[in-house]
mmCIF file of C-alpha atoms in Angstrom:
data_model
loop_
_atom_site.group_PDB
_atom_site.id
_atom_site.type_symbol
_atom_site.label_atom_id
_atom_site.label_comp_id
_atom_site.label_asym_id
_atom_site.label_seq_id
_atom_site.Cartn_x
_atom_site.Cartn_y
_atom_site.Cartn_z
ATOM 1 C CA UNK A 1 103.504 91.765 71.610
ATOM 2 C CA UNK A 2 101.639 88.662 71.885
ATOM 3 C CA UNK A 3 102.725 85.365 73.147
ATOM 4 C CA UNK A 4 102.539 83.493 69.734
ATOM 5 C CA UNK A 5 103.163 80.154 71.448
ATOM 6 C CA UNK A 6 100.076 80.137 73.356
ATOM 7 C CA UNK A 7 97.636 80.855 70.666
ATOM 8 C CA UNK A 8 95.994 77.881 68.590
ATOM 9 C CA UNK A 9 96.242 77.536 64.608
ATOM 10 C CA UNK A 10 92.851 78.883 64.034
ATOM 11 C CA UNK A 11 93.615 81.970 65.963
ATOM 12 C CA UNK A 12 97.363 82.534 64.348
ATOM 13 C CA UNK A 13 95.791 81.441 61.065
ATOM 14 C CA UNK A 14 93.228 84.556 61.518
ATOM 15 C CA UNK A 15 96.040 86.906 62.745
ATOM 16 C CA UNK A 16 97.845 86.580 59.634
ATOM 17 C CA UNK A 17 94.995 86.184 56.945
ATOM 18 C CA UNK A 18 93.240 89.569 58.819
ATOM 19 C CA UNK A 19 94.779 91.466 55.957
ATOM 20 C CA UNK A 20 93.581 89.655 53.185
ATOM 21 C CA UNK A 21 90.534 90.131 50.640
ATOM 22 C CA UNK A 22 88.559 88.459 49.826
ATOM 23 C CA UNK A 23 88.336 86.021 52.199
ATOM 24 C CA UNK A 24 85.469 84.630 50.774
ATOM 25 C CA UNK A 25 88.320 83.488 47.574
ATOM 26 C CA UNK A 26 90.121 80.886 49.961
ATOM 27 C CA UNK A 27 86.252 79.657 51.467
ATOM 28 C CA UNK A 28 87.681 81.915 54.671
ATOM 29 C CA UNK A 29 84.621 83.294 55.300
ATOM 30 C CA UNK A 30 81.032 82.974 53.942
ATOM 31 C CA UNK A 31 79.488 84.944 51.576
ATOM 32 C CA UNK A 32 78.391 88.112 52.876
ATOM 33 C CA UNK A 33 80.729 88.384 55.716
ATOM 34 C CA UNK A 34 83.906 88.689 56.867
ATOM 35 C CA UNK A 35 84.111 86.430 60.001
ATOM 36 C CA UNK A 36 86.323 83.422 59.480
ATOM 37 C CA UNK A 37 85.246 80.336 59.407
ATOM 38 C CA UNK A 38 87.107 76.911 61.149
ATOM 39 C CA UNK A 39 90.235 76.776 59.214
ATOM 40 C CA UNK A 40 89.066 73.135 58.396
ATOM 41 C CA UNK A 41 87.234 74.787 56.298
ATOM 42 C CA UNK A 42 89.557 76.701 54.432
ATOM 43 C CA UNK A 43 90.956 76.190 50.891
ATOM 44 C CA UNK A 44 94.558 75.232 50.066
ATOM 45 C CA UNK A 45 95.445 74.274 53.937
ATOM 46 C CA UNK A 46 96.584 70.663 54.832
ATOM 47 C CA UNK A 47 96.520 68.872 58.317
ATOM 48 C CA UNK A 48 98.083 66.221 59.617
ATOM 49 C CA UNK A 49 95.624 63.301 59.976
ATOM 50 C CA UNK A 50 96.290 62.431 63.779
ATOM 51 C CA UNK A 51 97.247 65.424 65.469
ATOM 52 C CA UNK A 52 95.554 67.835 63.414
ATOM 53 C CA UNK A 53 98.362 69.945 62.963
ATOM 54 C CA UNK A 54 98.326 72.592 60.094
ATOM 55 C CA UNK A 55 101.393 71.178 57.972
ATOM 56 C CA UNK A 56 100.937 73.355 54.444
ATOM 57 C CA UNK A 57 98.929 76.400 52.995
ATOM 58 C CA UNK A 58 99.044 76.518 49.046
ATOM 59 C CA UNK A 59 97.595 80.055 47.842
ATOM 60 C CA UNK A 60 98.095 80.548 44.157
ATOM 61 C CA UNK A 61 94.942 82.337 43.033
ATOM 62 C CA UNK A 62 95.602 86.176 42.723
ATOM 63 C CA UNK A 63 94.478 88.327 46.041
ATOM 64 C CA UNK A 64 95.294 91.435 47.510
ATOM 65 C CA UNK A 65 97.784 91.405 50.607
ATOM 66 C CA UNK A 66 96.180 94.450 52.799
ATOM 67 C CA UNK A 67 99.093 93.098 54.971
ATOM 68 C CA UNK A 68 100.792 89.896 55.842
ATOM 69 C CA UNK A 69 103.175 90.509 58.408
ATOM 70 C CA UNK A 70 105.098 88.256 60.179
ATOM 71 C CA UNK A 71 104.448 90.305 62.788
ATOM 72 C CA UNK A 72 101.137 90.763 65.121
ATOM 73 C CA UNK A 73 100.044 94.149 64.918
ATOM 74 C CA UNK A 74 96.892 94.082 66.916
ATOM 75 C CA UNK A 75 96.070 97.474 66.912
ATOM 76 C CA UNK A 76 95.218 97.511 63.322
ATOM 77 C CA UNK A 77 93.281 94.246 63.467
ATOM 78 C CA UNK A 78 89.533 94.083 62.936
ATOM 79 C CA UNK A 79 88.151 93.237 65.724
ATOM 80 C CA UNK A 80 84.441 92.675 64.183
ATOM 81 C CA UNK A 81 86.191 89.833 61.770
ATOM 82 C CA UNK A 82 87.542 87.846 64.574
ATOM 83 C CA UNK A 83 86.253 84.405 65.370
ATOM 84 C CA UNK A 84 84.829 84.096 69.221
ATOM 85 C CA UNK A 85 87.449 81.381 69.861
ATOM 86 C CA UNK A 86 90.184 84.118 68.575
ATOM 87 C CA UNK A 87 89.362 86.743 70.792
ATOM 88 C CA UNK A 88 88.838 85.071 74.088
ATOM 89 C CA UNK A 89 92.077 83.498 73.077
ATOM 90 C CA UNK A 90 93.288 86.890 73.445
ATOM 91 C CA UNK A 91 91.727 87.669 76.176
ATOM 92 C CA UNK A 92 94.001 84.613 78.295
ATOM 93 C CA UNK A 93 96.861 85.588 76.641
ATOM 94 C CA UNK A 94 98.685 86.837 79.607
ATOM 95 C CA UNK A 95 97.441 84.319 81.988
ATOM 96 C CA UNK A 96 99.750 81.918 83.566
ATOM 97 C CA UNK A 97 97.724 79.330 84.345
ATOM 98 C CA UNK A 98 95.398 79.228 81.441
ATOM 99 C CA UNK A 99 95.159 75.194 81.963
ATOM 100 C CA UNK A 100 92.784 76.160 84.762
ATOM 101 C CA UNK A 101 90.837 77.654 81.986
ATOM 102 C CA UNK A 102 90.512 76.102 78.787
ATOM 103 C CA UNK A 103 93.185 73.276 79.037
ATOM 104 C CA UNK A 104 96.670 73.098 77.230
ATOM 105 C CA UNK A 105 98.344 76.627 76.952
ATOM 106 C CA UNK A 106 99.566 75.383 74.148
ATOM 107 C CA UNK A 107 96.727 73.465 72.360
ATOM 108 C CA UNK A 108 92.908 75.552 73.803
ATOM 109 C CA UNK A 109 90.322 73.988 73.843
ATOM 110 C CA UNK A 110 87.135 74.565 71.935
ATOM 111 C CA UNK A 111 85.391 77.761 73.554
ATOM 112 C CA UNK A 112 82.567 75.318 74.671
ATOM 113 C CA UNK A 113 84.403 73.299 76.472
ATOM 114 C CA UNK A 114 86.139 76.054 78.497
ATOM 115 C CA UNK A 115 85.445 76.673 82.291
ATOM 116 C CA UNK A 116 82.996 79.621 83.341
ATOM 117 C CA UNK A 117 81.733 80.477 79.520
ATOM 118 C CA UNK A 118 77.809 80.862 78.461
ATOM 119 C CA UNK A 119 77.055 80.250 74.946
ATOM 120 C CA UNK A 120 74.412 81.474 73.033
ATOM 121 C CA UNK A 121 74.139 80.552 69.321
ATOM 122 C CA UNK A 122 77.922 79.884 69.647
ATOM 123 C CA UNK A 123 78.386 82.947 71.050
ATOM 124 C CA UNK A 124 79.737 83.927 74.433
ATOM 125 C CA UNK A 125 77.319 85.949 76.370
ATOM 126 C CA UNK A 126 78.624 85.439 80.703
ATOM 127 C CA UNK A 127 82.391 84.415 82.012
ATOM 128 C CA UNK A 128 82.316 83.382 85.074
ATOM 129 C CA UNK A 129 86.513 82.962 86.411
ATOM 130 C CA UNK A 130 85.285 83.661 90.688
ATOM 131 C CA UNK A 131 88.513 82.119 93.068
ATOM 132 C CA UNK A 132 90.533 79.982 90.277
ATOM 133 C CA UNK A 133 93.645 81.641 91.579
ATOM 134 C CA UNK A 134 94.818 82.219 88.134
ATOM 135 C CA UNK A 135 97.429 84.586 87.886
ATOM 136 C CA UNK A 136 98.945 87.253 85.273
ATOM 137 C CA UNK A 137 97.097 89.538 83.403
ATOM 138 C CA UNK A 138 93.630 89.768 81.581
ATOM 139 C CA UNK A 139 93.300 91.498 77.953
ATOM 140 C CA UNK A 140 89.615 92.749 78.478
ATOM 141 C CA UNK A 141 89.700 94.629 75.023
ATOM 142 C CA UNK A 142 89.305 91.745 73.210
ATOM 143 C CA UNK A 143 86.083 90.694 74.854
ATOM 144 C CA UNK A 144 83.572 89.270 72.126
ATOM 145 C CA UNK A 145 81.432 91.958 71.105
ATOM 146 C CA UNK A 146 78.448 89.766 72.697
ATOM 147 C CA UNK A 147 79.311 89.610 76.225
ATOM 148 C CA UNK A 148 77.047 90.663 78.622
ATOM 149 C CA UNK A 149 78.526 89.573 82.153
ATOM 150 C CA UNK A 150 82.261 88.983 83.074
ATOM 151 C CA UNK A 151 83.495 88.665 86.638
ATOM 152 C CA UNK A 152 87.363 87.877 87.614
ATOM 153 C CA UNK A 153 86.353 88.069 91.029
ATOM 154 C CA UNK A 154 89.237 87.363 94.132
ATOM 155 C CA UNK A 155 92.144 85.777 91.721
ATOM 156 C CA UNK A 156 95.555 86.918 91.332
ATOM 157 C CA UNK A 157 95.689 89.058 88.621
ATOM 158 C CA UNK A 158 97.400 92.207 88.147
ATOM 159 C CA UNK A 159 98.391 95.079 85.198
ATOM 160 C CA UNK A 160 96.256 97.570 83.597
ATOM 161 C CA UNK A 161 92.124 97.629 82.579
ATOM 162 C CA UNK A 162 91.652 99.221 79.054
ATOM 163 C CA UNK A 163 88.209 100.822 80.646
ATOM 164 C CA UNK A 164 87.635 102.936 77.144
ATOM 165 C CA UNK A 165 87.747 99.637 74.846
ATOM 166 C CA UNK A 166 85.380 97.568 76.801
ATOM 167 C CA UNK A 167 82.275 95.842 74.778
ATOM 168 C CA UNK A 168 79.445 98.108 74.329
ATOM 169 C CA UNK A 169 77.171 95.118 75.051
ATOM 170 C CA UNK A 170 78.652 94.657 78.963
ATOM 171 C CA UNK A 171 76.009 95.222 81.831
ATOM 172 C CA UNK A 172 77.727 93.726 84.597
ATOM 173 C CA UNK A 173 81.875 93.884 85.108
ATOM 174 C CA UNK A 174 83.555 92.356 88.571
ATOM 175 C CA UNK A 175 87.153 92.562 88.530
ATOM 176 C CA UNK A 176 87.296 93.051 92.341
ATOM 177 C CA UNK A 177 89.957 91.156 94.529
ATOM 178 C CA UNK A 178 93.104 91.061 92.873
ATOM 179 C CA UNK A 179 95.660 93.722 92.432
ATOM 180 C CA UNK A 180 94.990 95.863 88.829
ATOM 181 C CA UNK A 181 96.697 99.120 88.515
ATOM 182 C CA UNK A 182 96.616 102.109 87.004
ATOM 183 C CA UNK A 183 93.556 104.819 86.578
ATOM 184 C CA UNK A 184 90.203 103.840 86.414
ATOM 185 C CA UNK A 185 88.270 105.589 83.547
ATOM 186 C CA UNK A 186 84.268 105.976 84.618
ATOM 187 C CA UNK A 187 83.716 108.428 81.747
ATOM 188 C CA UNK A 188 84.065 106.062 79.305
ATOM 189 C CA UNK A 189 82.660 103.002 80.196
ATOM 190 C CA UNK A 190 79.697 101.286 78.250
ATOM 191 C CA UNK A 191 76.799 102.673 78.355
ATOM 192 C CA UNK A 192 74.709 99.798 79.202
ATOM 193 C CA UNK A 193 76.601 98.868 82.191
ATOM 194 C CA UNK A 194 74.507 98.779 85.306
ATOM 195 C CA UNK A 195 77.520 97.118 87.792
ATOM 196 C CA UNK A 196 81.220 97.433 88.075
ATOM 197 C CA UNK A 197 82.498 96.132 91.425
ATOM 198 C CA UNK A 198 86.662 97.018 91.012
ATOM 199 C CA UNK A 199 86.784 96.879 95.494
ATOM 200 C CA UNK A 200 90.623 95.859 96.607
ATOM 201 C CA UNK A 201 92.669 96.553 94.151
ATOM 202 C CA UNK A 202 95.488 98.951 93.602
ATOM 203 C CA UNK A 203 93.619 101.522 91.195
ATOM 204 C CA UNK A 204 94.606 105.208 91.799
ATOM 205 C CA UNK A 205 93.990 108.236 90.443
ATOM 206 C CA UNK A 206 90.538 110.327 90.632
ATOM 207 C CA UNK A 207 87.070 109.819 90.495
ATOM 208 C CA UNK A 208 84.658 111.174 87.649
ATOM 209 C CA UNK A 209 81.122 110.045 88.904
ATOM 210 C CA UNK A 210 79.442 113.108 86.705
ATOM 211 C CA UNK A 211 79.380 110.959 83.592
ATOM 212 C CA UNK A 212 78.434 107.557 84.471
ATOM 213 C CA UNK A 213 76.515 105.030 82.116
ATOM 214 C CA UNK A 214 72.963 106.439 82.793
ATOM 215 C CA UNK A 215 71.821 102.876 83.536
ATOM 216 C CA UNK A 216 74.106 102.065 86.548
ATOM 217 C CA UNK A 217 72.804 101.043 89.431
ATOM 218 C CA UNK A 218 75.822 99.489 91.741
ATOM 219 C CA UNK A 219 79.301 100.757 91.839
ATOM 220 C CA UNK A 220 81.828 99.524 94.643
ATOM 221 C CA UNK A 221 85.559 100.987 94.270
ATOM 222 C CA UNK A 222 86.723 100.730 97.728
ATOM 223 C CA UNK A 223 89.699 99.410 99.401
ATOM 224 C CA UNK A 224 91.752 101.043 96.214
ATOM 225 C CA UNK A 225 94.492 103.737 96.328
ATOM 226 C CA UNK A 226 91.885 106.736 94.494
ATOM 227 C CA UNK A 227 92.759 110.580 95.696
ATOM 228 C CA UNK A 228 90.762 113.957 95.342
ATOM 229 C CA UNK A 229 87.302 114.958 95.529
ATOM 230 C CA UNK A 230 83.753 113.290 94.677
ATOM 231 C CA UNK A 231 80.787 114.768 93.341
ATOM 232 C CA UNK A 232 77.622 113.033 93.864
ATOM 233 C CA UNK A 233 75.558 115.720 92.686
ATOM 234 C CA UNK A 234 74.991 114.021 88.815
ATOM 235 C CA UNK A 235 74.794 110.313 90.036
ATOM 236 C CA UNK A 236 72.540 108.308 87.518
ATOM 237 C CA UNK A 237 68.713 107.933 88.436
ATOM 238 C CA UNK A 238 68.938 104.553 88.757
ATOM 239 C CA UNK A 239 71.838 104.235 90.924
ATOM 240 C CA UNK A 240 71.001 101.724 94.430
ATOM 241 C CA UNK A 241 74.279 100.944 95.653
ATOM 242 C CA UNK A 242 77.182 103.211 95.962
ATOM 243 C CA UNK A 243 80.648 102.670 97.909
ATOM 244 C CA UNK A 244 84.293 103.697 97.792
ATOM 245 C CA UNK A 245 85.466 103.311 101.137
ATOM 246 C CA UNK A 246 88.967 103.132 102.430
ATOM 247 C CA UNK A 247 90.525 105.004 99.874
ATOM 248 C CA UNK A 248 92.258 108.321 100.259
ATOM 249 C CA UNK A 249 89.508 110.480 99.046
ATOM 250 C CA UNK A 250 89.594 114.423 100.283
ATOM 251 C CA UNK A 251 87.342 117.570 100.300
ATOM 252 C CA UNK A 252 83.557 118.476 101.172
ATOM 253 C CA UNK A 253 80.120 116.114 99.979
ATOM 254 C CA UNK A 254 77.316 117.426 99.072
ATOM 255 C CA UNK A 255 74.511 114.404 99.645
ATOM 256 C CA UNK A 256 71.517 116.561 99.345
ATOM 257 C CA UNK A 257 70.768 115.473 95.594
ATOM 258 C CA UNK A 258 71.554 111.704 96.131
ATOM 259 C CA UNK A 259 69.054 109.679 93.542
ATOM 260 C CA UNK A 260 65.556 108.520 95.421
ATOM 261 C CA UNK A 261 66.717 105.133 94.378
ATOM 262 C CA UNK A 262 70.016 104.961 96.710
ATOM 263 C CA UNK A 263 69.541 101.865 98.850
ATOM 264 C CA UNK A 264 73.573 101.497 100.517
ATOM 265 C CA UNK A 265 76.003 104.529 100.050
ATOM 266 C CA UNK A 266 79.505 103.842 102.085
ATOM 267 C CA UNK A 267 81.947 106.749 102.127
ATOM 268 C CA UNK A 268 83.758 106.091 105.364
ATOM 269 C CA UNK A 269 87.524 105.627 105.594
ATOM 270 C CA UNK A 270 88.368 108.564 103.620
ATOM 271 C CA UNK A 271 89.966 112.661 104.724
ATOM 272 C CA UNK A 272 85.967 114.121 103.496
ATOM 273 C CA UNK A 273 85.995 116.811 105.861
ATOM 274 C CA UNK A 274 83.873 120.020 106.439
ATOM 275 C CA UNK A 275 80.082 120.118 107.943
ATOM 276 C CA UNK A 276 77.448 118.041 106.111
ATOM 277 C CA UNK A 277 73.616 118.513 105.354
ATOM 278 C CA UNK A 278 72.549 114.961 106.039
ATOM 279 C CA UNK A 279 69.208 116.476 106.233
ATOM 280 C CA UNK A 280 68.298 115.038 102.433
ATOM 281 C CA UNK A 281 68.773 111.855 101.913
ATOM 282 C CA UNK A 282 66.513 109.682 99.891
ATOM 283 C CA UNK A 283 64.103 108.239 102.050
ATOM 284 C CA UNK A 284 64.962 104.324 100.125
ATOM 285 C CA UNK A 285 68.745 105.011 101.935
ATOM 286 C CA UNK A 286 68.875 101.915 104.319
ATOM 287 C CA UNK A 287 73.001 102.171 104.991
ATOM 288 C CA UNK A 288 74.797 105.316 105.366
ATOM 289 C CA UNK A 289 78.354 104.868 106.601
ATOM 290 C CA UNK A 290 80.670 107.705 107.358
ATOM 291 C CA UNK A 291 82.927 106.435 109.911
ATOM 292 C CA UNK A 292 86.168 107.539 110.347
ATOM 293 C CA UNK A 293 85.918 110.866 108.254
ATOM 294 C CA UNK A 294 86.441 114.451 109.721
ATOM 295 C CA UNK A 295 82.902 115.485 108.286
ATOM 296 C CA UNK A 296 80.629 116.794 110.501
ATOM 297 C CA UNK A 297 76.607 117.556 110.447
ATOM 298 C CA UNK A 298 73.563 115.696 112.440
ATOM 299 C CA UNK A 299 72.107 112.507 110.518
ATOM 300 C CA UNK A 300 68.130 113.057 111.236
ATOM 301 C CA UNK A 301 66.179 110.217 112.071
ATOM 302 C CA UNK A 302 65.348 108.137 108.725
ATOM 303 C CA UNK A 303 62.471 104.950 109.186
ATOM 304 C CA UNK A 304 64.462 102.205 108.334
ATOM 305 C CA UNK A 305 68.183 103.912 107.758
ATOM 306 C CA UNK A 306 71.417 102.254 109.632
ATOM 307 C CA UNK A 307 74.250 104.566 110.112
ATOM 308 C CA UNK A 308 78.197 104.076 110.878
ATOM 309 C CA UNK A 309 79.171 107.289 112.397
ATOM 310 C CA UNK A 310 82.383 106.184 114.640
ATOM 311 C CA UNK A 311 85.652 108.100 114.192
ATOM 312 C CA UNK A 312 84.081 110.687 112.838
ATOM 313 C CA UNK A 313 82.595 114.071 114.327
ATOM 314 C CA UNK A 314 78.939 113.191 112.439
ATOM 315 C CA UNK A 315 76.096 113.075 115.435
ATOM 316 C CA UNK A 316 73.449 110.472 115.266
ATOM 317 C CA UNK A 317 69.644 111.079 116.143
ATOM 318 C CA UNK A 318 68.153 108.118 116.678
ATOM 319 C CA UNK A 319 69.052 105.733 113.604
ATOM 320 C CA UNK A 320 70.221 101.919 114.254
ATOM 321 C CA UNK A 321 74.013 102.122 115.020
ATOM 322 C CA UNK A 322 76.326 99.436 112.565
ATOM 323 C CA UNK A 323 79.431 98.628 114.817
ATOM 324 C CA UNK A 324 81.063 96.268 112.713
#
């Protein structure tokens, strides 16, 4: 269910009219299409002159009710048809503090007046919510279909990610610092993403790194409550920067097939056990940590490579030492 209260008159006057067609009968939408337009613009709806509250819709002309519930089902709603006002409404529905946002719970403000947004053409292309200490929970499904970069970065915000439903158009996805739950999905992310930092948080479950977005180059899941084993032996080309320390991670690594491209990789704090062939690694590999594992092997000497190795059984010949 959503919070009806919180949501402004264009966006409940789109909920309810999703159903109808045409739209284009009631000046809804422009010819053409099937996105709404302001409900200024609408036929048959009448506002109060002052505080511009919707007082009375008169719709006598004949049109086909798809469905007109007084309910809000959103899992039949077309997502394509909503305004970009509606659906980052949606997005803040379960924030607390939304005033910290976009103003009055109650009353939003237009989109381009909220905090953290890019616009493009009216359209929101980067959100940008680092250390507002908002708090409650984050609909990311209902991301505009035109975002590119979103980062929730070190607030207080908590509840599940629906990983599968994210825009296809997202590159770059920071939801690190807070305290989300549930599985993480990497199988199913979009396939233009080339970063998702999701570091200390309280995501569980396993880790799929054989089917990653083929354009990723960054991934940072440590500090998180993830169990099992890792493969790295299908990591994308382009990846630079891998880490998921500090989880509870188990089994053998095999890092003989790591990309050429792999700049930071940071596996320590984890049960990896068994003896390692460190004698592969890229030669671009300028951080290697491993500390406080039970794997064992000899790290060769690498121009340029600094290694953590302490609390582990890993023997170091000759690399730059990282003690912090």
């Amino acid at each position: 269910k959503v919070d009806k209260s919180s949501l402004s008159q264009q966006t409940l006057m789109e909920l309810f009219a999703e159903g109808i067609t045409p739209r284009q009968a009631y000046f809804m939408a422009y010819p053409n299409t099937t996105a709404f337009n302001d409900i200024t613009q609408w036929q048959g709806l009448t506002f109060d002159n002052e505080t511009k509250d919707l007082l009375t819709i008169h719709w006598y002309t004949a049109i086909y009710l798809l469905c007109a519930d007084t309910e809000l089902h959103l899992d039949h709603l077309d997502y394509a048809s909503l305004s970009q006002q509606t659906l980052m409404e949606m997005v803040i529905d379960g924030i607390a503090n939304t005033e910290k946002i976009c103003g009055s719970k109650e009353n939003p403000n237009d989109i381009s007046e909220w905090k953290g947004l890019t616009l493009e053409n009216q359209h929101v292309t980067e959100i940008e919510w680092e250390e507002l200490d908002i708090e409650g929970s984050v609909h990311l499904q209902w991301l505009p279909p035109t975002i590119s970069y979103f980062t929730i970065h070190k607030n207080c915000l908590l509840g599940t990610i629906a990983w599968q439903d994210l825009p296809k158009t997202l590159a770059v996805l920071s939801v690190s610092c807070n305290a989300f739950t549930g599985e993480i999905d990497l199988e199913h992310l979009p396939q233009q993403m080339k970063v998702l930092w999701a570091f200390q948080n309280r995501l569980s479950g396993t880790l799929n790194l054989e089917k990653l977005p083929p354009t990723m180059t960054s991934l940072h899941l440590s500090a998180n409550r993830f169990t099992g084993s890792v493969s790295l032996t299908n990591l994308p080309t382009t990846m630079v920067h891998l880490e998921f320390c500090a989880n509870s991670l188990s089994g053998t690594i095999d890092v003989t097939r790591l990309p050429s491209s792999m700049k930071v990789f940071r596996l320590g704090k984890n049960n990896f056990s068994g003896i390692t062939d460190f004698g592969h690694l890229p030669e671009s590999l300028g951080y290697l940590f491993v500390d406080y594992t039970q794997l064992e092997g000899e790290i060769p000497k690498y121009e340029g490579l600094d290694v953590k190795i302490e609390g582990s059984n890993v023997t170091n010949n000759g690399n730059a030492i990282v003690n912090s």
